[in-house]
mmCIF file of C-alpha atoms in Angstrom:
data_model
loop_
_atom_site.group_PDB
_atom_site.id
_atom_site.type_symbol
_atom_site.label_atom_id
_atom_site.label_comp_id
_atom_site.label_asym_id
_atom_site.label_seq_id
_atom_site.Cartn_x
_atom_site.Cartn_y
_atom_site.Cartn_z
ATOM 1 C CA MET A 13 88.480 119.562 109.792
ATOM 2 C CA ASN A 14 85.143 118.199 111.020
ATOM 3 C CA HIS A 15 82.888 116.567 108.470
ATOM 4 C CA SER A 16 79.299 115.742 109.280
ATOM 5 C CA HIS A 17 78.246 112.176 108.602
ATOM 6 C CA GLN A 18 77.084 111.654 105.039
ATOM 7 C CA LYS A 19 76.296 108.669 102.844
ATOM 8 C CA VAL A 20 78.722 107.654 100.104
ATOM 9 C CA PRO A 21 77.004 108.489 96.767
ATOM 10 C CA LYS A 22 75.689 105.179 95.485
ATOM 11 C CA GLU A 23 75.168 104.024 91.912
ATOM 12 C CA ILE A 24 71.878 102.132 91.571
ATOM 13 C CA GLY A 25 71.884 98.689 89.935
ATOM 14 C CA LEU A 26 72.703 95.050 90.585
ATOM 15 C CA ASP A 27 76.134 95.111 88.917
ATOM 16 C CA HIS A 28 78.175 97.452 86.703
ATOM 17 C CA SER A 29 80.941 95.136 85.504
ATOM 18 C CA LEU A 30 79.724 95.403 81.899
ATOM 19 C CA GLU A 31 79.868 99.200 82.111
ATOM 20 C CA LEU A 32 83.445 98.896 83.363
ATOM 21 C CA LEU A 33 84.303 96.852 80.272
ATOM 22 C CA LYS A 34 82.558 99.403 78.022
ATOM 23 C CA GLU A 35 83.885 102.579 79.662
ATOM 24 C CA GLY A 36 87.377 101.325 80.532
ATOM 25 C CA TYR A 37 89.654 104.072 81.853
ATOM 26 C CA TYR A 38 86.760 106.550 82.127
ATOM 27 C CA PHE A 39 84.654 104.348 84.438
ATOM 28 C CA ILE A 40 85.563 105.982 87.768
ATOM 29 C CA MET A 41 85.967 109.493 86.313
ATOM 30 C CA ASN A 42 82.459 109.284 84.851
ATOM 31 C CA ARG A 43 80.936 108.390 88.207
ATOM 32 C CA SER A 44 82.963 110.964 90.101
ATOM 33 C CA GLU A 45 81.686 113.662 87.729
ATOM 34 C CA LYS A 46 78.100 112.365 87.782
ATOM 35 C CA PHE A 47 77.892 112.416 91.596
ATOM 36 C CA ASP A 48 80.319 115.339 92.034
ATOM 37 C CA SER A 49 82.194 113.264 94.598
ATOM 38 C CA ARG A 50 85.687 111.878 95.188
ATOM 39 C CA VAL A 51 84.119 108.705 96.607
ATOM 40 C CA VAL A 52 81.405 106.717 94.836
ATOM 41 C CA GLN A 53 79.912 103.331 95.674
ATOM 42 C CA THR A 54 79.073 100.903 92.870
ATOM 43 C CA ARG A 55 78.853 97.130 92.391
ATOM 44 C CA LEU A 56 81.477 95.139 90.469
ATOM 45 C CA LEU A 57 81.787 91.371 90.077
ATOM 46 C CA GLY A 58 78.733 91.034 92.295
ATOM 47 C CA GLU A 59 80.071 92.944 95.296
ATOM 48 C CA LYS A 60 79.907 96.417 96.776
ATOM 49 C CA THR A 61 82.873 98.526 95.635
ATOM 50 C CA TYR A 62 84.159 101.983 96.555
ATOM 51 C CA CYS A 63 85.742 104.070 93.791
ATOM 52 C CA LEU A 64 88.231 106.790 94.779
ATOM 53 C CA ILE A 65 89.921 109.545 92.750
ATOM 54 C CA GLY A 66 92.386 112.355 93.462
ATOM 55 C CA GLN A 67 95.414 113.109 95.634
ATOM 56 C CA GLU A 68 93.692 113.066 99.036
ATOM 57 C CA ALA A 69 91.940 109.812 98.116
ATOM 58 C CA ALA A 70 95.320 108.340 97.098
ATOM 59 C CA GLU A 71 96.824 109.314 100.463
ATOM 60 C CA LEU A 72 93.898 107.544 102.148
ATOM 61 C CA PHE A 73 94.128 104.472 99.892
ATOM 62 C CA TYR A 74 97.804 103.880 100.728
ATOM 63 C CA ASP A 75 97.240 104.207 104.497
ATOM 64 C CA THR A 76 97.982 100.636 105.613
ATOM 65 C CA ASP A 77 96.030 101.161 108.839
ATOM 66 C CA LYS A 78 92.878 101.543 106.769
ATOM 67 C CA PHE A 79 93.358 99.259 103.731
ATOM 68 C CA PHE A 80 94.893 95.852 103.060
ATOM 69 C CA ARG A 81 96.043 94.141 99.852
ATOM 70 C CA LYS A 82 96.168 90.464 100.816
ATOM 71 C CA GLU A 83 93.879 88.672 98.334
ATOM 72 C CA ALA A 84 92.176 92.034 97.694
ATOM 73 C CA ALA A 85 92.360 91.678 93.908
ATOM 74 C CA PRO A 86 89.632 89.566 92.277
ATOM 75 C CA VAL A 87 90.684 85.985 91.517
ATOM 76 C CA VAL A 88 90.570 86.745 87.764
ATOM 77 C CA ALA A 89 93.447 89.233 88.253
ATOM 78 C CA GLN A 90 95.408 86.870 90.498
ATOM 79 C CA LYS A 91 95.094 84.077 87.941
ATOM 80 C CA THR A 92 96.433 86.254 85.111
ATOM 81 C CA LEU A 93 98.161 89.566 85.775
ATOM 82 C CA LEU A 94 99.452 89.253 89.351
ATOM 83 C CA GLY A 95 99.780 85.596 90.325
ATOM 84 C CA MET A 96 98.814 84.106 93.682
ATOM 85 C CA GLY A 97 100.938 85.049 96.712
ATOM 86 C CA GLY A 98 103.039 87.787 95.112
ATOM 87 C CA VAL A 99 104.279 90.974 96.761
ATOM 88 C CA GLN A 100 101.332 93.115 95.557
ATOM 89 C CA GLY A 101 98.957 91.075 97.707
ATOM 90 C CA LEU A 102 100.923 91.175 100.961
ATOM 91 C CA ASP A 103 100.594 93.393 104.029
ATOM 92 C CA GLY A 104 102.525 94.392 107.141
ATOM 93 C CA ASP A 105 105.899 92.828 107.970
ATOM 94 C CA GLU A 106 105.506 90.220 105.248
ATOM 95 C CA HIS A 107 105.063 92.960 102.621
ATOM 96 C CA ARG A 108 107.915 95.100 103.999
ATOM 97 C CA HIS A 109 110.308 92.145 103.966
ATOM 98 C CA ARG A 110 109.394 91.009 100.427
ATOM 99 C CA LYS A 111 109.360 94.591 99.104
ATOM 100 C CA ALA A 112 112.850 95.133 100.554
ATOM 101 C CA MET A 113 114.069 92.196 98.461
ATOM 102 C CA PHE A 114 112.753 93.845 95.294
ATOM 103 C CA MET A 115 114.127 97.271 96.197
ATOM 104 C CA SER A 116 117.572 95.721 96.869
ATOM 105 C CA LEU A 117 117.646 94.685 93.200
ATOM 106 C CA MET A 118 117.150 98.307 92.038
ATOM 107 C CA THR A 119 120.705 99.523 92.735
ATOM 108 C CA LYS A 120 122.310 102.264 90.642
ATOM 109 C CA GLU A 121 124.622 99.649 89.114
ATOM 110 C CA SER A 122 121.815 97.263 88.160
ATOM 111 C CA LEU A 123 119.684 100.071 86.702
ATOM 112 C CA LYS A 124 122.690 101.265 84.697
ATOM 113 C CA GLU A 125 123.217 97.725 83.463
ATOM 114 C CA ILE A 126 119.634 97.303 82.272
ATOM 115 C CA GLN A 127 119.957 100.523 80.259
ATOM 116 C CA SER A 128 123.040 99.079 78.511
ATOM 117 C CA ILE A 129 121.250 95.796 77.834
ATOM 118 C CA VAL A 130 118.207 97.584 76.364
ATOM 119 C CA LYS A 131 120.432 99.568 74.003
ATOM 120 C CA GLU A 132 122.313 96.428 72.943
ATOM 121 C CA GLU A 133 119.079 94.547 72.316
ATOM 122 C CA TRP A 134 117.548 97.382 70.248
ATOM 123 C CA THR A 135 120.735 97.519 68.144
ATOM 124 C CA ARG A 136 120.647 93.780 67.670
ATOM 125 C CA TYR A 137 116.964 93.813 66.725
ATOM 126 C CA LEU A 138 117.278 96.613 64.187
ATOM 127 C CA GLU A 139 120.329 95.004 62.560
ATOM 128 C CA ALA A 140 118.361 91.784 62.053
ATOM 129 C CA HIS A 141 115.130 93.277 60.711
ATOM 130 C CA GLU A 142 114.019 94.880 57.506
ATOM 131 C CA LYS A 143 112.725 98.383 56.923
ATOM 132 C CA GLU A 144 109.313 98.349 58.662
ATOM 133 C CA VAL A 145 109.220 97.881 62.428
ATOM 134 C CA LYS A 146 106.009 97.448 64.413
ATOM 135 C CA VAL A 147 107.053 99.112 67.643
ATOM 136 C CA PHE A 148 104.942 97.146 70.102
ATOM 137 C CA GLU A 149 105.842 93.728 68.664
ATOM 138 C CA ALA A 150 109.527 94.641 68.416
ATOM 139 C CA ALA A 151 109.584 96.101 71.928
ATOM 140 C CA LYS A 152 108.070 92.952 73.451
ATOM 141 C CA LEU A 153 110.899 90.824 72.054
ATOM 142 C CA VAL A 154 113.618 93.365 72.889
ATOM 143 C CA LEU A 155 112.314 93.669 76.449
ATOM 144 C CA ALA A 156 111.872 89.909 76.910
ATOM 145 C CA ARG A 157 115.524 89.420 75.946
ATOM 146 C CA THR A 158 116.494 92.288 78.243
ATOM 147 C CA ALA A 159 114.488 90.897 81.169
ATOM 148 C CA LEU A 160 115.920 87.385 80.826
ATOM 149 C CA ARG A 161 119.495 88.686 80.674
ATOM 150 C CA TRP A 162 119.081 91.172 83.516
ATOM 151 C CA THR A 163 117.327 88.783 85.924
ATOM 152 C CA GLY A 164 119.583 85.849 85.034
ATOM 153 C CA VAL A 165 116.698 83.458 84.370
ATOM 154 C CA PRO A 166 118.283 80.417 82.667
ATOM 155 C CA SER A 167 117.168 80.383 79.031
ATOM 156 C CA HIS A 168 118.477 79.585 75.571
ATOM 157 C CA GLU A 169 119.005 82.248 72.948
ATOM 158 C CA HIS A 170 116.204 80.909 70.731
ATOM 159 C CA ASP A 171 113.728 80.846 73.665
ATOM 160 C CA ALA A 172 113.205 84.627 73.801
ATOM 161 C CA ASP A 173 110.354 84.602 71.256
ATOM 162 C CA ASP A 174 108.527 81.966 73.292
ATOM 163 C CA TRP A 175 109.055 83.893 76.535
ATOM 164 C CA ALA A 176 107.768 87.091 74.886
ATOM 165 C CA SER A 177 104.694 85.345 73.468
ATOM 166 C CA LYS A 178 103.821 83.873 76.887
ATOM 167 C CA LEU A 179 104.637 86.936 79.011
ATOM 168 C CA SER A 180 102.615 89.401 76.922
ATOM 169 C CA PRO A 181 99.185 87.741 77.463
ATOM 170 C CA LEU A 182 99.647 88.231 81.229
ATOM 171 C CA PHE A 183 99.136 91.983 80.777
ATOM 172 C CA GLU A 184 97.629 92.197 77.267
ATOM 173 C CA MET A 185 94.742 89.804 77.826
ATOM 174 C CA ALA A 186 94.193 89.757 81.607
ATOM 175 C CA SER A 187 91.185 92.093 81.410
ATOM 176 C CA LYS A 188 89.639 90.414 78.381
ATOM 177 C CA VAL A 189 86.769 87.933 78.454
ATOM 178 C CA GLY A 190 86.471 84.595 76.674
ATOM 179 C CA PRO A 191 89.334 82.878 74.823
ATOM 180 C CA LYS A 192 91.845 85.708 75.319
ATOM 181 C CA HIS A 193 91.345 85.622 79.084
ATOM 182 C CA LEU A 194 91.832 81.846 79.045
ATOM 183 C CA LYS A 195 95.030 82.305 77.028
ATOM 184 C CA SER A 196 96.270 84.713 79.709
ATOM 185 C CA ARG A 197 95.560 82.142 82.438
ATOM 186 C CA TRP A 198 97.188 79.329 80.455
ATOM 187 C CA SER A 199 100.301 81.436 79.800
ATOM 188 C CA ARG A 200 100.688 82.034 83.540
ATOM 189 C CA VAL A 201 100.272 78.322 84.322
ATOM 190 C CA GLN A 202 102.957 77.415 81.753
ATOM 191 C CA LEU A 203 105.420 80.084 82.888
ATOM 192 C CA GLU A 204 104.989 79.356 86.600
ATOM 193 C CA SER A 205 105.512 75.646 85.938
ATOM 194 C CA ARG A 206 108.658 76.349 83.882
ATOM 195 C CA LEU A 207 110.091 78.626 86.565
ATOM 196 C CA GLU A 208 109.240 76.263 89.440
ATOM 197 C CA LYS A 209 111.304 73.540 87.722
ATOM 198 C CA LEU A 210 114.245 75.928 87.386
ATOM 199 C CA VAL A 211 113.948 76.928 91.072
ATOM 200 C CA LYS A 212 114.048 73.283 92.177
ATOM 201 C CA GLN A 213 117.051 72.593 89.930
ATOM 202 C CA VAL A 214 118.985 75.527 91.394
ATOM 203 C CA ARG A 215 118.121 74.484 94.952
ATOM 204 C CA ASN A 216 119.182 70.873 94.422
ATOM 205 C CA ARG A 217 122.418 72.117 92.790
ATOM 206 C CA SER A 218 121.720 70.499 89.410
ATOM 207 C CA LEU A 219 121.625 73.917 87.716
ATOM 208 C CA ASP A 220 124.154 76.680 88.219
ATOM 209 C CA VAL A 221 123.124 80.336 87.797
ATOM 210 C CA GLU A 222 124.901 83.675 88.147
ATOM 211 C CA ARG A 223 124.957 84.601 91.817
ATOM 212 C CA HIS A 224 124.728 88.370 91.370
ATOM 213 C CA ARG A 225 121.487 88.126 89.365
ATOM 214 C CA ALA A 226 117.923 88.677 90.590
ATOM 215 C CA PHE A 227 116.915 85.081 89.853
ATOM 216 C CA TYR A 228 119.527 83.721 92.283
ATOM 217 C CA HIS A 229 118.523 86.232 94.989
ATOM 218 C CA VAL A 230 114.822 85.403 94.774
ATOM 219 C CA VAL A 231 115.468 81.631 94.707
ATOM 220 C CA TRP A 232 117.467 81.873 97.945
ATOM 221 C CA HIS A 233 115.457 84.676 99.583
ATOM 222 C CA ARG A 234 114.236 83.879 103.093
ATOM 223 C CA ASP A 235 110.984 85.275 104.459
ATOM 224 C CA GLU A 236 110.611 87.206 107.728
ATOM 225 C CA ASN A 237 110.621 83.843 109.589
ATOM 226 C CA GLY A 238 113.885 82.713 107.998
ATOM 227 C CA GLU A 239 112.210 80.199 105.659
ATOM 228 C CA LEU A 240 112.916 79.804 101.947
ATOM 229 C CA LEU A 241 109.950 80.820 99.801
ATOM 230 C CA ASP A 242 107.821 78.061 98.310
ATOM 231 C CA PRO A 243 109.013 77.356 94.712
ATOM 232 C CA HIS A 244 105.623 78.456 93.393
ATOM 233 C CA ILE A 245 105.906 81.835 95.175
ATOM 234 C CA VAL A 246 109.435 82.242 93.768
ATOM 235 C CA ALA A 247 107.998 81.643 90.278
ATOM 236 C CA VAL A 248 105.288 84.265 90.899
ATOM 237 C CA GLU A 249 107.856 86.808 92.091
ATOM 238 C CA ILE A 250 110.213 86.154 89.152
ATOM 239 C CA LEU A 251 107.241 86.806 86.868
ATOM 240 C CA ASN A 252 106.702 90.014 88.874
ATOM 241 C CA LEU A 253 110.101 91.064 87.518
ATOM 242 C CA LEU A 254 109.786 89.720 83.964
ATOM 243 C CA ARG A 255 106.171 90.695 83.180
ATOM 244 C CA PRO A 256 106.409 94.422 84.049
ATOM 245 C CA ILE A 257 109.608 94.815 82.017
ATOM 246 C CA VAL A 258 107.924 93.355 78.926
ATOM 247 C CA ALA A 259 104.801 95.457 79.640
ATOM 248 C CA ILE A 260 106.907 98.619 79.166
ATOM 249 C CA ALA A 261 106.393 97.840 75.453
ATOM 250 C CA VAL A 262 103.015 99.604 75.865
ATOM 251 C CA TYR A 263 104.767 102.793 76.996
ATOM 252 C CA LEU A 264 107.353 102.526 74.210
ATOM 253 C CA ASP A 265 104.533 102.336 71.671
ATOM 254 C CA PHE A 266 103.026 105.473 73.238
ATOM 255 C CA ILE A 267 106.413 107.226 73.059
ATOM 256 C CA PHE A 268 106.304 106.920 69.259
ATOM 257 C CA LEU A 269 102.685 108.065 69.204
ATOM 258 C CA ALA A 270 103.750 111.143 71.185
ATOM 259 C CA ILE A 271 106.678 111.763 68.789
ATOM 260 C CA ASN A 272 104.200 111.474 65.916
ATOM 261 C CA ASP A 273 101.541 113.729 67.453
ATOM 262 C CA TYR A 274 103.807 116.278 69.186
ATOM 263 C CA PRO A 275 106.893 116.720 66.948
ATOM 264 C CA LYS A 276 107.923 120.042 68.550
ATOM 265 C CA GLU A 277 108.028 118.413 71.980
ATOM 266 C CA ALA A 278 109.994 115.481 70.519
ATOM 267 C CA GLU A 279 112.494 117.929 69.011
ATOM 268 C CA LEU A 280 112.977 119.499 72.443
ATOM 269 C CA ALA A 281 113.539 116.024 73.914
ATOM 270 C CA LYS A 282 116.606 115.603 71.681
ATOM 271 C CA GLN A 283 118.409 118.305 73.604
ATOM 272 C CA GLY A 284 119.285 116.501 76.811
ATOM 273 C CA TYR A 285 118.455 114.164 79.669
ATOM 274 C CA ASP A 286 116.163 116.588 81.535
ATOM 275 C CA GLU A 287 114.096 117.350 78.430
ATOM 276 C CA ARG A 288 113.753 113.626 77.685
ATOM 277 C CA HIS A 289 112.828 112.924 81.297
ATOM 278 C CA ARG A 290 110.002 115.465 81.202
ATOM 279 C CA PHE A 291 108.800 114.037 77.869
ATOM 280 C CA ILE A 292 108.750 110.510 79.355
ATOM 281 C CA GLN A 293 106.941 111.596 82.512
ATOM 282 C CA GLU A 294 104.293 113.326 80.419
ATOM 283 C CA VAL A 295 103.862 110.167 78.299
ATOM 284 C CA ARG A 296 103.297 108.262 81.539
ATOM 285 C CA ARG A 297 100.829 110.853 82.846
ATOM 286 C CA TYR A 298 98.943 111.567 79.621
ATOM 287 C CA TYR A 299 98.456 108.104 78.110
ATOM 288 C CA PRO A 300 96.551 105.239 79.800
ATOM 289 C CA PHE A 301 98.471 102.347 81.385
ATOM 290 C CA PHE A 302 97.095 100.977 84.677
ATOM 291 C CA PRO A 303 93.417 101.967 85.118
ATOM 292 C CA PHE A 304 93.218 101.551 88.910
ATOM 293 C CA ALA A 305 94.755 99.958 91.990
ATOM 294 C CA ILE A 306 92.799 97.551 94.225
ATOM 295 C CA ALA A 307 92.615 97.146 98.004
ATOM 296 C CA ARG A 308 90.064 96.301 100.698
ATOM 297 C CA VAL A 309 88.950 98.181 103.818
ATOM 298 C CA LYS A 310 90.802 96.856 106.883
ATOM 299 C CA LYS A 311 88.266 98.005 109.490
ATOM 300 C CA ASP A 312 85.300 100.371 109.631
ATOM 301 C CA PHE A 313 86.431 103.996 109.593
ATOM 302 C CA MET A 314 85.148 107.448 108.712
ATOM 303 C CA TRP A 315 86.792 109.851 106.223
ATOM 304 C CA LYS A 316 85.397 113.267 105.303
ATOM 305 C CA GLY A 317 82.083 112.192 106.812
ATOM 306 C CA TYR A 318 81.877 108.988 104.743
ATOM 307 C CA THR A 319 81.767 105.615 106.487
ATOM 308 C CA PHE A 320 83.950 102.914 104.912
ATOM 309 C CA LYS A 321 82.854 99.383 105.805
ATOM 310 C CA LYS A 322 85.275 96.558 106.607
ATOM 311 C CA ASN A 323 86.391 94.249 103.748
ATOM 312 C CA THR A 324 84.765 96.323 100.971
ATOM 313 C CA MET A 325 86.679 96.219 97.684
ATOM 314 C CA THR A 326 88.105 99.661 96.847
ATOM 315 C CA LEU A 327 89.508 100.991 93.575
ATOM 316 C CA LEU A 328 91.793 104.022 93.277
ATOM 317 C CA ASP A 329 91.572 105.673 89.854
ATOM 318 C CA LEU A 330 95.161 106.033 88.621
ATOM 319 C CA TYR A 331 94.329 107.379 85.163
ATOM 320 C CA GLY A 332 91.712 109.761 86.565
ATOM 321 C CA THR A 333 94.074 111.122 89.226
ATOM 322 C CA ASN A 334 96.690 111.755 86.520
ATOM 323 C CA HIS A 335 94.035 113.808 84.673
ATOM 324 C CA ASP A 336 92.543 115.543 87.704
ATOM 325 C CA PRO A 337 92.035 119.270 86.923
ATOM 326 C CA GLU A 338 92.494 120.021 90.636
ATOM 327 C CA LEU A 339 96.063 118.701 90.351
ATOM 328 C CA TRP A 340 97.070 119.407 86.753
ATOM 329 C CA ASP A 341 96.662 122.508 84.573
ATOM 330 C CA GLU A 342 94.990 121.566 81.290
ATOM 331 C CA PRO A 343 95.225 117.838 82.118
ATOM 332 C CA HIS A 344 94.055 116.744 78.675
ATOM 333 C CA GLN A 345 96.895 118.601 76.929
ATOM 334 C CA PHE A 346 100.293 116.958 76.306
ATOM 335 C CA MET A 347 102.724 119.353 78.009
ATOM 336 C CA PRO A 348 106.081 117.917 79.209
ATOM 337 C CA LYS A 349 107.022 121.378 80.520
ATOM 338 C CA ARG A 350 104.626 120.854 83.454
ATOM 339 C CA PHE A 351 107.221 118.522 85.022
ATOM 340 C CA GLU A 352 109.720 121.372 85.409
ATOM 341 C CA LYS A 353 107.759 122.413 88.495
ATOM 342 C CA TRP A 354 106.498 119.040 89.727
ATOM 343 C CA GLU A 355 107.711 118.468 93.275
ATOM 344 C CA GLY A 356 107.671 114.684 93.309
ATOM 345 C CA ASN A 357 104.507 114.218 95.370
ATOM 346 C CA PRO A 358 103.952 110.437 95.765
ATOM 347 C CA PHE A 359 100.162 110.799 95.582
ATOM 348 C CA ASP A 360 99.371 113.074 92.614
ATOM 349 C CA PHE A 361 101.382 111.491 89.779
ATOM 350 C CA ILE A 362 100.528 107.789 90.018
ATOM 351 C CA PRO A 363 100.685 106.057 86.607
ATOM 352 C CA GLN A 364 101.898 102.816 88.213
ATOM 353 C CA GLY A 365 100.377 103.349 91.656
ATOM 354 C CA GLY A 366 101.148 105.775 94.480
ATOM 355 C CA GLY A 367 102.728 105.847 97.905
ATOM 356 C CA GLU A 368 106.358 105.645 99.010
ATOM 357 C CA PHE A 369 108.814 103.344 97.205
ATOM 358 C CA ASP A 370 110.569 101.467 99.997
ATOM 359 C CA ILE A 371 107.806 100.732 102.487
ATOM 360 C CA GLY A 372 104.621 101.509 100.596
ATOM 361 C CA HIS A 373 102.908 99.812 97.684
ATOM 362 C CA ARG A 374 104.414 102.048 94.991
ATOM 363 C CA CYS A 375 105.663 99.952 92.051
ATOM 364 C CA ALA A 376 109.238 98.811 92.766
ATOM 365 C CA GLY A 377 109.965 98.827 89.042
ATOM 366 C CA GLU A 378 109.035 102.469 88.434
ATOM 367 C CA TRP A 379 112.672 103.647 88.282
ATOM 368 C CA LEU A 380 113.399 100.774 85.936
ATOM 369 C CA THR A 381 110.435 101.755 83.732
ATOM 370 C CA VAL A 382 111.632 105.351 83.462
ATOM 371 C CA ASP A 383 115.220 104.238 82.711
ATOM 372 C CA ILE A 384 114.126 101.879 79.934
ATOM 373 C CA MET A 385 111.930 104.597 78.417
ATOM 374 C CA GLN A 386 114.749 107.151 78.735
ATOM 375 C CA VAL A 387 117.377 105.009 77.003
ATOM 376 C CA THR A 388 114.942 103.962 74.245
ATOM 377 C CA LEU A 389 113.868 107.549 73.557
ATOM 378 C CA ASP A 390 117.481 108.755 73.468
ATOM 379 C CA TYR A 391 118.522 105.854 71.237
ATOM 380 C CA PHE A 392 115.857 106.477 68.613
ATOM 381 C CA LEU A 393 115.938 110.289 68.692
ATOM 382 C CA ASN A 394 119.729 110.619 68.569
ATOM 383 C CA HIS A 395 121.241 107.394 67.244
ATOM 384 C CA VAL A 396 118.806 105.756 64.795
ATOM 385 C CA ASN A 397 117.958 106.965 61.299
ATOM 386 C CA TYR A 398 114.224 106.320 61.014
ATOM 387 C CA GLU A 399 111.040 107.957 59.830
ATOM 388 C CA LEU A 400 107.432 107.807 60.937
ATOM 389 C CA PRO A 401 105.177 106.975 57.985
ATOM 390 C CA LYS A 402 101.766 108.622 57.816
ATOM 391 C CA GLN A 403 99.499 106.599 60.060
ATOM 392 C CA LYS A 404 96.361 106.941 62.095
ATOM 393 C CA PRO A 405 97.002 105.046 65.310
ATOM 394 C CA ASP A 406 93.818 103.656 66.759
ATOM 395 C CA TYR A 407 93.580 102.803 70.426
ATOM 396 C CA ARG A 408 90.411 102.517 72.465
ATOM 397 C CA MET A 409 89.988 103.673 76.047
ATOM 398 C CA ASN A 410 88.109 100.490 76.923
ATOM 399 C CA ASP A 411 91.062 98.333 75.910
ATOM 400 C CA ILE A 412 93.197 97.584 78.956
ATOM 401 C CA PRO A 413 95.951 98.181 78.055
ATOM 402 C CA PRO A 414 95.372 100.132 74.838
ATOM 403 C CA ILE A 415 97.914 99.518 72.070
ATOM 404 C CA PRO A 416 98.341 102.310 69.497
ATOM 405 C CA GLY A 417 100.200 100.000 67.074
ATOM 406 C CA MET A 418 102.834 102.456 65.818
ATOM 407 C CA LYS A 419 105.055 101.663 62.833
ATOM 408 C CA ILE A 420 108.425 103.155 61.967
ATOM 409 C CA TYR A 421 110.662 102.788 58.901
ATOM 410 C CA ILE A 422 114.348 102.189 59.553
ATOM 411 C CA LYS A 423 116.794 103.720 57.088
ATOM 412 C CA HIS A 424 119.794 101.388 57.029
#
């Protein structure tokens, strides 16, 4: 289809970073609605930025001929959430090779194992704790223990609390300003330093680790040129396994909010795997998790009449695409049934990013996320005697990520 040349709708003003902090997950949606456009230009962190929303925009965004990821994210994100030199910021052969390493860890056997570990760790946690459980806090510890066991990172039993308390600021506080942001940076520095020491010990044979575990594979992984990764990069990539597993605590908190707010749907989810799967997918679509993905324009190009200029920072609205009325019937209603007919399009349902799994930039841990949510939902719905006390969960859409703070009472 031919599109005549047109200017990208442009938001006036020197910078809109403060509005992003105030509006949170609605930032791109608000501008898309205001300008009635799937592409809007604004200014963030002092630079020109394109904002995209919707399925077609997602297909464009993940076209590696048009966008690149290498150092695309602002330094504040690299210093907290992502780390410097990790797989999310790579392109081309380097990205394909590193991504293949991650995908090789997601075998059916290893995903089955992590489900067993999660169940064991929930059982262990509930046996050791009194009646009231704060879901998010409990989940962080359960998932930190799970992540350490599954990856094979050398750690002592009593270290799990410390790991949980240092891993959670990487995603809880990365978008904050002031002391919380500094805590997020400091946590990353400490964890990378700790992991680098372990990498060096394994490589000089002074520390023995299980050879079938992810930690061993990443330590001895060779890049596309046959070279071992720098110990710092290994530390970053190990954190790219540990951090997202612990971050699933946000989704687990939302699962209990959904059970609380939609009891009929939760009752249906008791019936079987497919019903639970649809419930989980709707939790991931309906509630906020990642606000947007970040890339930069590789070279000048034209799309739908709009000119995209080289090196411009570009955000794809993940939350907004998951609530796009052009893609979803009644997008602001919680309806797991909608996933009976979903065809698995890699660009319309993008809670953790879009694109293809193996070669694209779609989150390698998405299967793992769904499995952990599935086993947790099944465990609590069908194997744990608990009740939800009356509560008014309060989460704000300008908190990234928002934490509903659900509580449950365990009946021993």
